[in-house]
Amino acid sequence: MPDIQLPDGSHRQFPEPVSGLELARTIGSGLAKAAVAMRVDGALKDLSTVLDQDVAVAIITKDSPEGLEVIRHSTAHLMAQAVQSLFPGVQVTIGPVIENGFYYDFAAERSFTQDDLVAIEGRMRELVKENLVVHREIVSRDTAMTRFENMGEDYKVQIIRDIPATETLSLYHQGDFVDLCRGPHVPSTGSLGAFKLQRVAGAYWRGDSRNPMLQRIYGTAWGSQKDLDAYLQQLAEAEKRDHRRIGTELELFSIQEDAGGGLVFWHPMGARIRRVIEDFWRSAHVEGGYELLFTPHIAHEQLWHTSGHKDFYAESMFDPMQDEGQPYQLKPMNCPFHILIYKDKLRSYRDLPLRWAELGTVYRHEMSGALHGLMRVRGFTQDDAHVFCRPDQIEAEIGEVLTLVQKILGTFGFDRYEINLSTRPEHSVGSDAIWETATHALRVALERAGLEYQVDEGGGAFYGPKIDLKIQDAIGRKWQCSTIQLDFNLPERFGMEYVAEDGTRQVPIMVHRAIFGSVERFFGVLIEHYEGKFPLWLAPVQVAVLPISEHFVAYAESVTAALTKLGLRVETDLRNEKIGYKIRAHTLRRVPYMLVVGEREQEAGTVALRDRNGQDLGSHSVAALGAALQKMVEERQNTLEWQG
């Protein structure tokens, strides 16, 4: 007679064992319809699992994060079944869940086309209508290997061979399809339906270029058609905002293949924006009590052995270069350089905290297939900062960092965040006391800042707890940007010290901190967030002066000169084109404001003001207009709402 405890603390008793799905039905038909899996005493289980003893059960529904994972994993199986149904002889390999979807890698003699994706998706929908029961079978490793050998599934056999012989494995069946999987999965294929296959790509077996090339089919799956439609709309909007296309159209940046992939060339218009971003970043840090540093781009290889990067990060570092028989390494991070400056002299407890910041360019070896515009590159500038402090200063310093993070991100128009506090992992360095002090300090700082956060238990780095912050853009996507990490490891490795108040030598706490993450990636996010329509203070060209004809060129140039003198970025369009053509051209360039000047404006000493959204904002004197624009820039307003 199992006694089942539910998440609200209530209990349900049954005269005989029941399945998870039967339990859900006793709670409510709506819950049973939305259920896809369950947790039994904390462990994920299929709804078909029989509950025959006293346990705590939580039903997982399709609208929860865990439920979405189950749906996406089950949809990957559904796709594999459809592929093998349509293309006999195709072998399945692995099909994991990824952000917003899933993929499955197939070994096939033919290349899949977009027409094939349509056919596969159609077959998947037929299998959904069949509502095939999904059931789990426990087998020995040897039994599983024999079955897949008989099926001609060579890749599954390779996977099974790597599993210890003493382990039991689980197979999932739906109709005539069977796959090796831990689960859990939905009760039947009828539980699925809100999915879309997206694209085909190549992928090496086990990510090794020495292995055969497989075909990877990507898809997305959601708990409801409404959620799927919203996501597909977001993808369509994201395509319109693609920073690579807009960057080319607005001549902001390029990746020059003659120079190599993943290396960014900033064109004049993009460089103007970067200068504004960096100038604001520097002023905000100076106001926040930081000193600005500049450090080299390379260092002797031994430095990276001392820091541990050669042990733990070597695959992301370029090969050393030799000079006079000595190996030098392009820097993948700035931290060791700041530590060397700290160690240049003995510090006192009175010197702390030290806040040092640098826009430091670093270099990381990325596989060519992983490179993506500004989002994944090989050379980039980190907005790096390090705070060296005493243990009793951690809480206050983290609070100051959070204030600065909100100030800087808010200025760029980002005020919606997802924040995670990651705590001590199983394997870590540092004492229990310092971990407890540091984690408590992070919690208190977040709570005092009024920021909501989730705790990622055991998700911290081995060297200290951390705060990760994702910003939400204009279409709801989340981007990892800011990170605040406490480090108990590097100060020990480098023998950092300060003289404490009692005269003893103590090891300082090191705080790693980035707000943008990297200037390049943040710029890519900005482009997509604003769709290239930068606010006035960021726009590379803030104002375009458009004379109606050549008779008004001299007046147009005088307007340009007057506004430029105020520090505005102004261009005069002297082309012999009709005014309508000029307005369209500068609207496409996303110039915030256009000033049309003709005979009436010249006689009155005014300009006719238009914005890039097509609004006619009336006639204004040059002086009044300049003062209004200057005020908008100084206040870094993120709207074009005219306030003149």
PDB file of C-alpha atoms in Angstrom, residues 33-308:
ATOM      1  CA  LYS A  33      -2.479  15.430 -19.997  1.00  0.00           C
ATOM      2  CA  ALA A  34       0.476  17.794 -19.426  1.00  0.00           C
ATOM      3  CA  ALA A  35       2.682  15.205 -17.669  1.00  0.00           C
ATOM      4  CA  VAL A  36       5.777  13.887 -19.451  1.00  0.00           C
ATOM      5  CA  ALA A  37       7.903  12.404 -16.628  1.00  0.00           C
ATOM      6  CA  MET A  38       8.326  12.505 -12.862  1.00  0.00           C
ATOM      7  CA  ARG A  39      10.856  12.733 -10.073  1.00  0.00           C
ATOM      8  CA  VAL A  40      10.810   9.894  -7.570  1.00  0.00           C
ATOM      9  CA  ASP A  41      12.791  10.737  -4.424  1.00  0.00           C
ATOM     10  CA  GLY A  42      14.645  13.239  -6.608  1.00  0.00           C
ATOM     11  CA  ALA A  43      15.477  10.841  -9.466  1.00  0.00           C
ATOM     12  CA  LEU A  44      14.051  11.376 -12.968  1.00  0.00           C
ATOM     13  CA  LYS A  45      11.769   8.519 -14.024  1.00  0.00           C
ATOM     14  CA  ASP A  46       9.373   7.607 -16.808  1.00  0.00           C
ATOM     15  CA  LEU A  47       5.672   7.976 -16.038  1.00  0.00           C
ATOM     16  CA  SER A  48       5.323   4.249 -16.696  1.00  0.00           C
ATOM     17  CA  THR A  49       7.507   3.494 -13.661  1.00  0.00           C
ATOM     18  CA  VAL A  50       5.520   1.559 -11.054  1.00  0.00           C
ATOM     19  CA  LEU A  51       5.413   3.073  -7.561  1.00  0.00           C
ATOM     20  CA  ASP A  52       5.251   0.165  -5.137  1.00  0.00           C
ATOM     21  CA  GLN A  53       6.648   1.705  -1.970  1.00  0.00           C
ATOM     22  CA  ASP A  54       6.519   4.926   0.043  1.00  0.00           C
ATOM     23  CA  VAL A  55       8.194   7.684  -2.006  1.00  0.00           C
ATOM     24  CA  ALA A  56       8.102  11.425  -2.707  1.00  0.00           C
ATOM     25  CA  VAL A  57       6.904  12.164  -6.231  1.00  0.00           C
ATOM     26  CA  ALA A  58       6.840  15.350  -8.319  1.00  0.00           C
ATOM     27  CA  ILE A  59       5.071  15.199 -11.688  1.00  0.00           C
ATOM     28  CA  ILE A  60       7.029  16.958 -14.464  1.00  0.00           C
ATOM     29  CA  THR A  61       4.893  18.795 -17.008  1.00  0.00           C
ATOM     30  CA  LYS A  62       5.716  19.784 -20.564  1.00  0.00           C
ATOM     31  CA  ASP A  63       5.808  23.498 -19.754  1.00  0.00           C
ATOM     32  CA  SER A  64       8.645  23.151 -17.199  1.00  0.00           C
ATOM     33  CA  PRO A  65      12.378  23.317 -18.058  1.00  0.00           C
ATOM     34  CA  GLU A  66      12.779  19.633 -17.155  1.00  0.00           C
ATOM     35  CA  GLY A  67       9.690  18.758 -19.146  1.00  0.00           C
ATOM     36  CA  LEU A  68      11.039  20.558 -22.193  1.00  0.00           C
ATOM     37  CA  GLU A  69      14.228  18.485 -21.991  1.00  0.00           C
ATOM     38  CA  VAL A  70      12.164  15.288 -21.967  1.00  0.00           C
ATOM     39  CA  ILE A  71      10.103  16.491 -24.931  1.00  0.00           C
ATOM     40  CA  ARG A  72      13.180  17.462 -26.932  1.00  0.00           C
ATOM     41  CA  HIS A  73      14.983  14.209 -26.213  1.00  0.00           C
ATOM     42  CA  SER A  74      11.883  12.226 -27.136  1.00  0.00           C
ATOM     43  CA  THR A  75      11.491  14.253 -30.330  1.00  0.00           C
ATOM     44  CA  ALA A  76      15.096  13.405 -31.250  1.00  0.00           C
ATOM     45  CA  HIS A  77      14.139   9.709 -30.974  1.00  0.00           C
ATOM     46  CA  LEU A  78      11.015  10.366 -33.030  1.00  0.00           C
ATOM     47  CA  MET A  79      13.141  11.980 -35.744  1.00  0.00           C
ATOM     48  CA  ALA A  80      15.594   9.051 -35.738  1.00  0.00           C
ATOM     49  CA  GLN A  81      12.685   6.637 -36.116  1.00  0.00           C
ATOM     50  CA  ALA A  82      11.315   8.651 -39.041  1.00  0.00           C
ATOM     51  CA  VAL A  83      14.753   8.783 -40.739  1.00  0.00           C
ATOM     52  CA  GLN A  84      15.237   5.035 -40.510  1.00  0.00           C
ATOM     53  CA  SER A  85      11.681   4.468 -41.717  1.00  0.00           C
ATOM     54  CA  LEU A  86      12.251   6.592 -44.827  1.00  0.00           C
ATOM     55  CA  PHE A  87      15.905   5.731 -45.452  1.00  0.00           C
ATOM     56  CA  PRO A  88      16.645   2.076 -44.598  1.00  0.00           C
ATOM     57  CA  GLY A  89      20.308   1.411 -43.878  1.00  0.00           C
ATOM     58  CA  VAL A  90      20.958   4.773 -42.200  1.00  0.00           C
ATOM     59  CA  GLN A  91      22.701   4.279 -38.862  1.00  0.00           C
ATOM     60  CA  VAL A  92      21.912   6.318 -35.740  1.00  0.00           C
ATOM     61  CA  THR A  93      24.640   7.623 -33.422  1.00  0.00           C
ATOM     62  CA  ILE A  94      23.774  10.191 -30.734  1.00  0.00           C
ATOM     63  CA  GLY A  95      20.878  12.618 -30.342  1.00  0.00           C
ATOM     64  CA  PRO A  96      21.244  15.006 -27.393  1.00  0.00           C
ATOM     65  CA  VAL A  97      19.175  17.937 -26.216  1.00  0.00           C
ATOM     66  CA  ILE A  98      20.657  21.387 -26.868  1.00  0.00           C
ATOM     67  CA  GLU A  99      19.459  24.894 -26.081  1.00  0.00           C
ATOM     68  CA  ASN A 100      15.984  25.369 -27.579  1.00  0.00           C
ATOM     69  CA  GLY A 101      16.041  22.018 -29.361  1.00  0.00           C
ATOM     70  CA  PHE A 102      17.941  18.872 -30.248  1.00  0.00           C
ATOM     71  CA  TYR A 103      19.977  17.193 -32.947  1.00  0.00           C
ATOM     72  CA  TYR A 104      20.711  13.676 -34.089  1.00  0.00           C
ATOM     73  CA  ASP A 105      23.807  12.520 -35.984  1.00  0.00           C
ATOM     74  CA  PHE A 106      23.285   9.957 -38.761  1.00  0.00           C
ATOM     75  CA  ALA A 107      25.662   7.835 -40.812  1.00  0.00           C
ATOM     76  CA  ALA A 108      24.176   7.813 -44.305  1.00  0.00           C
ATOM     77  CA  GLU A 109      25.553   7.236 -47.779  1.00  0.00           C
ATOM     78  CA  ARG A 110      23.439  10.029 -49.255  1.00  0.00           C
ATOM     79  CA  SER A 111      23.322  13.680 -48.201  1.00  0.00           C
ATOM     80  CA  PHE A 112      20.094  14.895 -46.687  1.00  0.00           C
ATOM     81  CA  THR A 113      18.429  17.838 -48.450  1.00  0.00           C
ATOM     82  CA  GLN A 114      15.828  20.381 -47.385  1.00  0.00           C
ATOM     83  CA  ASP A 115      13.251  18.301 -49.280  1.00  0.00           C
ATOM     84  CA  ASP A 116      14.314  15.323 -47.159  1.00  0.00           C
ATOM     85  CA  LEU A 117      13.708  17.364 -43.999  1.00  0.00           C
ATOM     86  CA  VAL A 118      10.157  18.066 -45.163  1.00  0.00           C
ATOM     87  CA  ALA A 119       9.601  14.341 -45.753  1.00  0.00           C
ATOM     88  CA  ILE A 120      11.146  13.391 -42.396  1.00  0.00           C
ATOM     89  CA  GLU A 121       9.004  15.904 -40.555  1.00  0.00           C
ATOM     90  CA  GLY A 122       5.929  14.574 -42.339  1.00  0.00           C
ATOM     91  CA  ARG A 123       6.772  11.022 -41.286  1.00  0.00           C
ATOM     92  CA  MET A 124       7.289  12.224 -37.701  1.00  0.00           C
ATOM     93  CA  ARG A 125       3.765  13.637 -37.681  1.00  0.00           C
ATOM     94  CA  GLU A 126       2.407  10.309 -38.920  1.00  0.00           C
ATOM     95  CA  LEU A 127       4.164   8.565 -36.016  1.00  0.00           C
ATOM     96  CA  VAL A 128       2.659  11.090 -33.599  1.00  0.00           C
ATOM     97  CA  LYS A 129      -0.827  10.242 -34.890  1.00  0.00           C
ATOM     98  CA  GLU A 130      -0.102   6.535 -34.359  1.00  0.00           C
ATOM     99  CA  ASN A 131       0.444   7.357 -30.662  1.00  0.00           C
ATOM    100  CA  LEU A 132       3.028   4.587 -30.253  1.00  0.00           C
ATOM    101  CA  VAL A 133       3.662   3.544 -26.660  1.00  0.00           C
ATOM    102  CA  VAL A 134       7.219   4.278 -25.503  1.00  0.00           C
ATOM    103  CA  HIS A 135       8.528   1.640 -23.138  1.00  0.00           C
ATOM    104  CA  ARG A 136      11.806   1.013 -21.363  1.00  0.00           C
ATOM    105  CA  GLU A 137      13.708  -2.267 -21.253  1.00  0.00           C
ATOM    106  CA  ILE A 138      16.635  -3.030 -18.944  1.00  0.00           C
ATOM    107  CA  VAL A 139      19.303  -5.277 -20.477  1.00  0.00           C
ATOM    108  CA  SER A 140      22.866  -6.311 -19.794  1.00  0.00           C
ATOM    109  CA  ARG A 141      25.706  -4.645 -21.663  1.00  0.00           C
ATOM    110  CA  ASP A 142      26.419  -7.825 -23.616  1.00  0.00           C
ATOM    111  CA  THR A 143      22.773  -8.242 -24.609  1.00  0.00           C
ATOM    112  CA  ALA A 144      22.627  -4.637 -25.818  1.00  0.00           C
ATOM    113  CA  MET A 145      25.819  -5.094 -27.838  1.00  0.00           C
ATOM    114  CA  THR A 146      24.523  -8.268 -29.490  1.00  0.00           C
ATOM    115  CA  ARG A 147      21.240  -6.611 -30.420  1.00  0.00           C
ATOM    116  CA  PHE A 148      22.855  -3.583 -32.025  1.00  0.00           C
ATOM    117  CA  GLU A 149      25.428  -5.740 -33.799  1.00  0.00           C
ATOM    118  CA  ASN A 150      22.557  -7.740 -35.310  1.00  0.00           C
ATOM    119  CA  MET A 151      20.872  -4.477 -36.328  1.00  0.00           C
ATOM    120  CA  GLY A 152      24.031  -3.286 -38.099  1.00  0.00           C
ATOM    121  CA  GLU A 153      24.296  -0.258 -35.799  1.00  0.00           C
ATOM    122  CA  ASP A 154      28.100   0.001 -35.686  1.00  0.00           C
ATOM    123  CA  TYR A 155      28.188   3.357 -33.918  1.00  0.00           C
ATOM    124  CA  LYS A 156      25.909   2.202 -31.108  1.00  0.00           C
ATOM    125  CA  VAL A 157      28.172  -0.826 -30.685  1.00  0.00           C
ATOM    126  CA  GLN A 158      31.172   1.505 -30.308  1.00  0.00           C
ATOM    127  CA  ILE A 159      29.312   3.451 -27.618  1.00  0.00           C
ATOM    128  CA  ILE A 160      28.383   0.282 -25.748  1.00  0.00           C
ATOM    129  CA  ARG A 161      31.959  -1.048 -25.896  1.00  0.00           C
ATOM    130  CA  ASP A 162      33.094   2.003 -23.898  1.00  0.00           C
ATOM    131  CA  ILE A 163      30.668   1.143 -21.095  1.00  0.00           C
ATOM    132  CA  PRO A 164      31.916  -1.140 -18.289  1.00  0.00           C
ATOM    133  CA  ALA A 165      30.852  -4.761 -18.824  1.00  0.00           C
ATOM    134  CA  THR A 166      29.168  -4.951 -15.407  1.00  0.00           C
ATOM    135  CA  GLU A 167      26.695  -2.130 -16.119  1.00  0.00           C
ATOM    136  CA  THR A 168      23.075  -2.672 -17.075  1.00  0.00           C
ATOM    137  CA  LEU A 169      21.685  -0.500 -19.835  1.00  0.00           C
ATOM    138  CA  SER A 170      18.277   0.784 -20.807  1.00  0.00           C
ATOM    139  CA  LEU A 171      16.731   0.543 -24.263  1.00  0.00           C
ATOM    140  CA  TYR A 172      13.698   2.533 -25.365  1.00  0.00           C
ATOM    141  CA  HIS A 173      11.183   1.068 -27.816  1.00  0.00           C
ATOM    142  CA  GLN A 174       8.481   2.803 -29.840  1.00  0.00           C
ATOM    143  CA  GLY A 175       6.927   0.701 -32.557  1.00  0.00           C
ATOM    144  CA  ASP A 176       9.715  -1.057 -34.460  1.00  0.00           C
ATOM    145  CA  PHE A 177      12.325   1.505 -33.388  1.00  0.00           C
ATOM    146  CA  VAL A 178      14.751   0.904 -30.531  1.00  0.00           C
ATOM    147  CA  ASP A 179      17.495   3.131 -29.156  1.00  0.00           C
ATOM    148  CA  LEU A 180      20.048   3.050 -26.374  1.00  0.00           C
ATOM    149  CA  CYS A 181      19.184   5.764 -23.859  1.00  0.00           C
ATOM    150  CA  ARG A 182      19.085   6.593 -20.156  1.00  0.00           C
ATOM    151  CA  GLY A 183      15.724   8.354 -20.492  1.00  0.00           C
ATOM    152  CA  PRO A 184      13.277   9.370 -19.313  1.00  0.00           C
ATOM    153  CA  HIS A 185      10.932   9.752 -22.282  1.00  0.00           C
ATOM    154  CA  VAL A 186       7.319  10.722 -22.880  1.00  0.00           C
ATOM    155  CA  PRO A 187       4.708   7.959 -22.400  1.00  0.00           C
ATOM    156  CA  SER A 188       3.836   7.821 -26.101  1.00  0.00           C
ATOM    157  CA  THR A 189       4.573   9.544 -29.382  1.00  0.00           C
ATOM    158  CA  GLY A 190       1.185  11.231 -29.150  1.00  0.00           C
ATOM    159  CA  SER A 191       2.620  13.423 -26.381  1.00  0.00           C
ATOM    160  CA  LEU A 192       4.729  15.182 -29.032  1.00  0.00           C
ATOM    161  CA  GLY A 193       3.768  17.431 -31.908  1.00  0.00           C
ATOM    162  CA  ALA A 194       5.064  20.985 -31.441  1.00  0.00           C
ATOM    163  CA  PHE A 195       8.310  20.540 -33.375  1.00  0.00           C
ATOM    164  CA  LYS A 196      10.128  21.786 -36.464  1.00  0.00           C
ATOM    165  CA  LEU A 197      13.180  20.428 -38.265  1.00  0.00           C
ATOM    166  CA  GLN A 198      15.566  23.253 -39.099  1.00  0.00           C
ATOM    167  CA  ARG A 199      18.749  22.376 -40.939  1.00  0.00           C
ATOM    168  CA  VAL A 200      21.411  19.805 -41.821  1.00  0.00           C
ATOM    169  CA  ALA A 201      25.109  20.152 -41.032  1.00  0.00           C
ATOM    170  CA  GLY A 202      28.206  17.986 -41.065  1.00  0.00           C
ATOM    171  CA  ALA A 203      29.763  16.651 -37.871  1.00  0.00           C
ATOM    172  CA  TYR A 204      32.671  14.300 -37.271  1.00  0.00           C
ATOM    173  CA  TRP A 205      31.986  11.190 -35.230  1.00  0.00           C
ATOM    174  CA  ARG A 206      32.913  12.048 -31.655  1.00  0.00           C
ATOM    175  CA  GLY A 207      34.119  15.469 -32.806  1.00  0.00           C
ATOM    176  CA  ASP A 208      37.368  14.084 -34.206  1.00  0.00           C
ATOM    177  CA  SER A 209      38.337  15.099 -37.757  1.00  0.00           C
ATOM    178  CA  ARG A 210      40.085  11.731 -38.168  1.00  0.00           C
ATOM    179  CA  ASN A 211      36.714   9.998 -37.880  1.00  0.00           C
ATOM    180  CA  PRO A 212      33.954   9.677 -40.497  1.00  0.00           C
ATOM    181  CA  MET A 213      31.803  12.681 -41.310  1.00  0.00           C
ATOM    182  CA  LEU A 214      28.198  12.276 -40.176  1.00  0.00           C
ATOM    183  CA  GLN A 215      25.069  14.240 -41.018  1.00  0.00           C
ATOM    184  CA  ARG A 216      23.541  16.217 -38.183  1.00  0.00           C
ATOM    185  CA  ILE A 217      19.887  17.205 -38.368  1.00  0.00           C
ATOM    186  CA  TYR A 218      18.865  20.028 -36.040  1.00  0.00           C
ATOM    187  CA  GLY A 219      15.339  20.574 -34.782  1.00  0.00           C
ATOM    188  CA  THR A 220      13.389  22.446 -32.149  1.00  0.00           C
ATOM    189  CA  ALA A 221      10.553  21.166 -29.970  1.00  0.00           C
ATOM    190  CA  TRP A 222       8.257  22.825 -27.442  1.00  0.00           C
ATOM    191  CA  GLY A 223       5.484  22.017 -25.032  1.00  0.00           C
ATOM    192  CA  SER A 224       2.804  23.704 -27.138  1.00  0.00           C
ATOM    193  CA  GLN A 225       2.226  24.952 -30.663  1.00  0.00           C
ATOM    194  CA  LYS A 226       1.917  28.476 -29.258  1.00  0.00           C
ATOM    195  CA  ASP A 227       5.427  28.272 -27.769  1.00  0.00           C
ATOM    196  CA  LEU A 228       6.797  26.803 -31.000  1.00  0.00           C
ATOM    197  CA  ASP A 229       5.221  29.584 -33.075  1.00  0.00           C
ATOM    198  CA  ALA A 230       6.651  32.219 -30.726  1.00  0.00           C
ATOM    199  CA  TYR A 231      10.116  30.697 -31.017  1.00  0.00           C
ATOM    200  CA  LEU A 232       9.940  30.481 -34.814  1.00  0.00           C
ATOM    201  CA  GLN A 233       8.842  34.127 -34.895  1.00  0.00           C
ATOM    202  CA  GLN A 234      11.815  34.978 -32.697  1.00  0.00           C
ATOM    203  CA  LEU A 235      14.110  33.141 -35.120  1.00  0.00           C
ATOM    204  CA  ALA A 236      12.636  35.083 -38.044  1.00  0.00           C
ATOM    205  CA  GLU A 237      13.186  38.322 -36.150  1.00  0.00           C
ATOM    206  CA  ALA A 238      16.721  37.240 -35.264  1.00  0.00           C
ATOM    207  CA  GLU A 239      17.437  36.629 -38.946  1.00  0.00           C
ATOM    208  CA  LYS A 240      16.440  40.233 -39.669  1.00  0.00           C
ATOM    209  CA  ARG A 241      18.784  41.363 -36.902  1.00  0.00           C
ATOM    210  CA  ASP A 242      21.776  39.183 -37.863  1.00  0.00           C
ATOM    211  CA  HIS A 243      24.816  41.243 -36.893  1.00  0.00           C
ATOM    212  CA  ARG A 244      26.880  39.808 -39.741  1.00  0.00           C
ATOM    213  CA  ARG A 245      24.492  41.107 -42.402  1.00  0.00           C
ATOM    214  CA  ILE A 246      23.910  44.461 -40.697  1.00  0.00           C
ATOM    215  CA  GLY A 247      27.630  44.829 -40.039  1.00  0.00           C
ATOM    216  CA  THR A 248      28.283  44.483 -43.757  1.00  0.00           C
ATOM    217  CA  GLU A 249      25.426  46.791 -44.790  1.00  0.00           C
ATOM    218  CA  LEU A 250      26.517  49.544 -42.396  1.00  0.00           C
ATOM    219  CA  GLU A 251      30.244  48.930 -42.996  1.00  0.00           C
ATOM    220  CA  LEU A 252      30.929  48.346 -39.303  1.00  0.00           C
ATOM    221  CA  PHE A 253      33.327  45.379 -39.390  1.00  0.00           C
ATOM    222  CA  SER A 254      34.507  42.461 -41.461  1.00  0.00           C
ATOM    223  CA  ILE A 255      36.271  39.131 -41.152  1.00  0.00           C
ATOM    224  CA  GLN A 256      38.997  39.087 -43.790  1.00  0.00           C
ATOM    225  CA  GLU A 257      39.640  35.528 -44.912  1.00  0.00           C
ATOM    226  CA  ASP A 258      43.013  36.587 -46.314  1.00  0.00           C
ATOM    227  CA  ALA A 259      44.044  37.287 -42.727  1.00  0.00           C
ATOM    228  CA  GLY A 260      42.433  34.180 -41.259  1.00  0.00           C
ATOM    229  CA  GLY A 261      39.112  33.281 -39.659  1.00  0.00           C
ATOM    230  CA  GLY A 262      37.967  34.698 -36.348  1.00  0.00           C
ATOM    231  CA  LEU A 263      39.993  37.928 -36.605  1.00  0.00           C
ATOM    232  CA  VAL A 264      37.910  41.100 -36.592  1.00  0.00           C
ATOM    233  CA  PHE A 265      38.610  44.172 -38.716  1.00  0.00           C
ATOM    234  CA  TRP A 266      36.880  47.276 -37.388  1.00  0.00           C
ATOM    235  CA  HIS A 267      35.898  49.638 -40.213  1.00  0.00           C
ATOM    236  CA  PRO A 268      35.659  53.420 -39.624  1.00  0.00           C
ATOM    237  CA  MET A 269      31.941  53.374 -38.734  1.00  0.00           C
ATOM    238  CA  GLY A 270      32.349  50.433 -36.352  1.00  0.00           C
ATOM    239  CA  ALA A 271      35.504  51.927 -34.884  1.00  0.00           C
ATOM    240  CA  ARG A 272      33.585  55.115 -34.069  1.00  0.00           C
ATOM    241  CA  ILE A 273      31.070  53.110 -32.041  1.00  0.00           C
ATOM    242  CA  ARG A 274      33.818  51.114 -30.355  1.00  0.00           C
ATOM    243  CA  ARG A 275      35.564  54.320 -29.318  1.00  0.00           C
ATOM    244  CA  VAL A 276      32.337  55.621 -27.733  1.00  0.00           C
ATOM    245  CA  ILE A 277      31.782  52.301 -25.931  1.00  0.00           C
ATOM    246  CA  GLU A 278      35.339  52.189 -24.623  1.00  0.00           C
ATOM    247  CA  ASP A 279      35.409  55.860 -23.595  1.00  0.00           C
ATOM    248  CA  PHE A 280      32.239  55.360 -21.556  1.00  0.00           C
ATOM    249  CA  TRP A 281      33.621  52.128 -20.053  1.00  0.00           C
ATOM    250  CA  ARG A 282      36.835  53.868 -18.996  1.00  0.00           C
ATOM    251  CA  SER A 283      35.086  56.882 -17.466  1.00  0.00           C
ATOM    252  CA  ALA A 284      32.642  54.637 -15.571  1.00  0.00           C
ATOM    253  CA  HIS A 285      35.542  52.641 -14.135  1.00  0.00           C
ATOM    254  CA  VAL A 286      37.561  55.672 -13.128  1.00  0.00           C
ATOM    255  CA  GLU A 287      34.459  57.040 -11.377  1.00  0.00           C
ATOM    256  CA  GLY A 288      34.100  53.623  -9.717  1.00  0.00           C
ATOM    257  CA  GLY A 289      37.562  53.806  -8.173  1.00  0.00           C
ATOM    258  CA  TYR A 290      39.441  51.647 -10.695  1.00  0.00           C
ATOM    259  CA  GLU A 291      42.924  52.236 -12.051  1.00  0.00           C
ATOM    260  CA  LEU A 292      43.381  51.392 -15.733  1.00  0.00           C
ATOM    261  CA  LEU A 293      46.172  49.062 -16.828  1.00  0.00           C
ATOM    262  CA  PHE A 294      47.869  48.143 -20.099  1.00  0.00           C
ATOM    263  CA  THR A 295      49.712  44.824 -20.385  1.00  0.00           C
ATOM    264  CA  PRO A 296      51.570  42.946 -23.171  1.00  0.00           C
ATOM    265  CA  HIS A 297      49.962  40.584 -25.670  1.00  0.00           C
ATOM    266  CA  ILE A 298      52.488  37.791 -25.082  1.00  0.00           C
ATOM    267  CA  ALA A 299      54.426  36.355 -22.179  1.00  0.00           C
ATOM    268  CA  HIS A 300      56.990  33.644 -21.529  1.00  0.00           C
ATOM    269  CA  GLU A 301      55.407  30.194 -21.561  1.00  0.00           C
ATOM    270  CA  GLN A 302      56.487  29.586 -17.970  1.00  0.00           C
ATOM    271  CA  LEU A 303      53.996  32.191 -16.767  1.00  0.00           C
ATOM    272  CA  TRP A 304      51.166  30.050 -18.132  1.00  0.00           C
ATOM    273  CA  HIS A 305      52.562  26.982 -16.374  1.00  0.00           C
ATOM    274  CA  THR A 306      52.557  28.922 -13.098  1.00  0.00           C
ATOM    275  CA  SER A 307      48.975  30.088 -13.663  1.00  0.00           C
ATOM    276  CA  GLY A 308      47.842  26.566 -14.563  1.00  0.00           C
TER     277      GLY A 308
END
